[in-house]
Coordinates of N, CA, C and O in Angstrom, one line a residue:
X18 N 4.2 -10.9 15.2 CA 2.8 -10.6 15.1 C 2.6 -9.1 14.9 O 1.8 -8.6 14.1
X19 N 3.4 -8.2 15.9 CA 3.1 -7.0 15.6 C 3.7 -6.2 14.7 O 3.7 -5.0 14.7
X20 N 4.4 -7.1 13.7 CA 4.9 -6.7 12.4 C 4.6 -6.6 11.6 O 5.1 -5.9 10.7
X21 N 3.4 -7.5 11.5 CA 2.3 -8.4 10.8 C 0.9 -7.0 10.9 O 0.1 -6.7 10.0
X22 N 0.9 -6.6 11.9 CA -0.4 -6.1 11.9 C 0.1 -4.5 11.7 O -0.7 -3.6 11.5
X23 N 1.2 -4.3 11.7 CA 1.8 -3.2 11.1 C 1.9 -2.4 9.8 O 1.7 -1.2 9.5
X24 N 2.1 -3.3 9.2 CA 2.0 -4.1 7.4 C 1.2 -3.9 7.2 O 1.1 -3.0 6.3
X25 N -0.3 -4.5 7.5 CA -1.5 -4.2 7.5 C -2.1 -3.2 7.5 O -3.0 -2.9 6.7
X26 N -1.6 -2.2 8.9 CA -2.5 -0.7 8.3 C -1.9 -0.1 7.3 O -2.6 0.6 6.5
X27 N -0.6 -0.3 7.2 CA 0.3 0.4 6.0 C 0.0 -0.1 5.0 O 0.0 0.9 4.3
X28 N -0.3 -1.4 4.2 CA -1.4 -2.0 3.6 C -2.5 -1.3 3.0 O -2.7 -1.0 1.8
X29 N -3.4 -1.0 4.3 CA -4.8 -0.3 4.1 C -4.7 1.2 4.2 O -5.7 1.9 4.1
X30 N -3.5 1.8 4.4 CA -3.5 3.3 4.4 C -2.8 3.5 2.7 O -2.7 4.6 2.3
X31 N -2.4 2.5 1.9 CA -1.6 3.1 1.0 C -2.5 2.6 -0.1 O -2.5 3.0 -1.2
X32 N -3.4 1.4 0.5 CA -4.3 0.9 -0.7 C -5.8 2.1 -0.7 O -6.5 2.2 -1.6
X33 N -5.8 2.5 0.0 CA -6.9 3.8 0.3 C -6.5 4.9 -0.6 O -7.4 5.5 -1.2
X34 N -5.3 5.1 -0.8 CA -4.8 6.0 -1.4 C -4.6 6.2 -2.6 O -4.4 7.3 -3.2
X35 N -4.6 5.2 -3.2 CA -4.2 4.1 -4.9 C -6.1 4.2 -4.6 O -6.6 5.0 -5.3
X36 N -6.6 3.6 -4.1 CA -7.8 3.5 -4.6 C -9.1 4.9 -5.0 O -10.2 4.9 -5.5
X37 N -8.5 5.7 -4.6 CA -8.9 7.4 -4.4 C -8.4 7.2 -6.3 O -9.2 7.5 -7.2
X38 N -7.4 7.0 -6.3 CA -6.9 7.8 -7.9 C -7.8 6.8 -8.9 O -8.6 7.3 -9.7
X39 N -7.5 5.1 -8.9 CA -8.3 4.2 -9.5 C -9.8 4.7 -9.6 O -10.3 4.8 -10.7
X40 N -10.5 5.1 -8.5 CA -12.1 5.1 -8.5 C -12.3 6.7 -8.8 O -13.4 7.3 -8.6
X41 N -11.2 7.3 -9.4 CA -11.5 8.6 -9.9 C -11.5 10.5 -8.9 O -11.6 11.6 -9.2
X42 N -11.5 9.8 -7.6 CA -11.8 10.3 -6.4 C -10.0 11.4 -6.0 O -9.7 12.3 -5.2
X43 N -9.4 10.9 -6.9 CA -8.0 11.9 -7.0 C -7.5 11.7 -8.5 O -7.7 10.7 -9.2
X44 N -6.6 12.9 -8.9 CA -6.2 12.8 -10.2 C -5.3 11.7 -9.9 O -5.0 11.4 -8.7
X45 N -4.7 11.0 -11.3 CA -3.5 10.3 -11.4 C -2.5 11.0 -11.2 O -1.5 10.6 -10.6
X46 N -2.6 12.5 -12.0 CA -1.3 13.3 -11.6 C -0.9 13.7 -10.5 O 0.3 14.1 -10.3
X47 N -1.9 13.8 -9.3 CA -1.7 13.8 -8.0 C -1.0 12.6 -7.3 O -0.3 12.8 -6.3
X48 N -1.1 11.8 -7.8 CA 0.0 10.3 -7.4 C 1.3 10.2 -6.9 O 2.3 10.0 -7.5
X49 N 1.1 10.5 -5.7 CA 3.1 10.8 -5.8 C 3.8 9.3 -6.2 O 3.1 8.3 -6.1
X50 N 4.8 9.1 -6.6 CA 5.7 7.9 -7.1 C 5.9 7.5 -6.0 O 5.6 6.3 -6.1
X51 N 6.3 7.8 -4.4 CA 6.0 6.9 -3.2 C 5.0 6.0 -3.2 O 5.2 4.8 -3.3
X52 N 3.8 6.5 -3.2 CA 3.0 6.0 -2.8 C 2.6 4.3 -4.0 O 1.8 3.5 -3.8
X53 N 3.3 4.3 -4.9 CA 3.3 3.2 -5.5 C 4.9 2.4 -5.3 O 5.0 1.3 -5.9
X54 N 5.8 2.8 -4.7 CA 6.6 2.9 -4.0 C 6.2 1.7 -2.7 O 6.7 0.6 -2.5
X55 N 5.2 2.4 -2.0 CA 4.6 2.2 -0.7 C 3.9 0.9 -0.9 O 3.7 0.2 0.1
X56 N 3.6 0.5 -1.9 CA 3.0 -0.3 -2.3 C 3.6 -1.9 -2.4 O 3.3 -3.1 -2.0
X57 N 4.6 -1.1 -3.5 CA 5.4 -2.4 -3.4 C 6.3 -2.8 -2.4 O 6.7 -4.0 -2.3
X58 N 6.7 -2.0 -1.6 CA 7.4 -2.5 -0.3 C 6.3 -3.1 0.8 O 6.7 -3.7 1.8
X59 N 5.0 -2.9 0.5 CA 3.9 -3.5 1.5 C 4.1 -4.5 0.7 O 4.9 -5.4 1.1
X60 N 3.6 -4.7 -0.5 CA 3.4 -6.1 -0.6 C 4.6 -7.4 -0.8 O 4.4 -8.6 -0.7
X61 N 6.1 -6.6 -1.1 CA 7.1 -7.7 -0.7 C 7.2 -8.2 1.2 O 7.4 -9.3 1.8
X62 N 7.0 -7.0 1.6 CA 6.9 -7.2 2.9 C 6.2 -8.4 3.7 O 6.6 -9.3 4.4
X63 N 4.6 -7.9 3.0 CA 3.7 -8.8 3.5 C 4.4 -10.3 3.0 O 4.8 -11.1 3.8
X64 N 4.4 -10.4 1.4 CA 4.9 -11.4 1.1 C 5.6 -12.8 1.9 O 5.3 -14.0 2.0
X65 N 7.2 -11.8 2.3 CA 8.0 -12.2 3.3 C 7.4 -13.1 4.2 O 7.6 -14.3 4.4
X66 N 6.5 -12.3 4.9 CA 6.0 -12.9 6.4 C 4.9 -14.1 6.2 O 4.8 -14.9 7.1
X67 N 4.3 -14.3 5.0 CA 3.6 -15.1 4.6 C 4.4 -16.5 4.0 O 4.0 -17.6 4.3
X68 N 5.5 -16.4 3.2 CA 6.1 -17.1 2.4 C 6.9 -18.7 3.5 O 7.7 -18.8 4.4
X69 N 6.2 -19.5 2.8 CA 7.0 -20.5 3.7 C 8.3 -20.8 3.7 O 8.8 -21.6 4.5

């Protein structure tokens, strides 16, 4: 469970961050390649824990 809710802020801290560059609110060239990086390791992650 507390792996689960782990995931989750890291989730909402990296989708905060992607969503800053999408909604114009940061350049795309400011993007570091982690952070979409960050992304996809949250969402295999999540994935995992979800997947029957």
């Amino acid at each position: 469970m507390n792996e689960a809710i782990g995931l989750v802020r890291l989730a909402r801290h990296v989708y905060s961050k992607s969503s800053d560059v999408l909604h114009g609110r940061s350049s795309m060239l400011n993007l570091p390649e982690a952070a979409s990086r960050e992304w996809r390791l949250v969402v295999e992650q999540l994935e995992a824990i979800i997947a029957p």
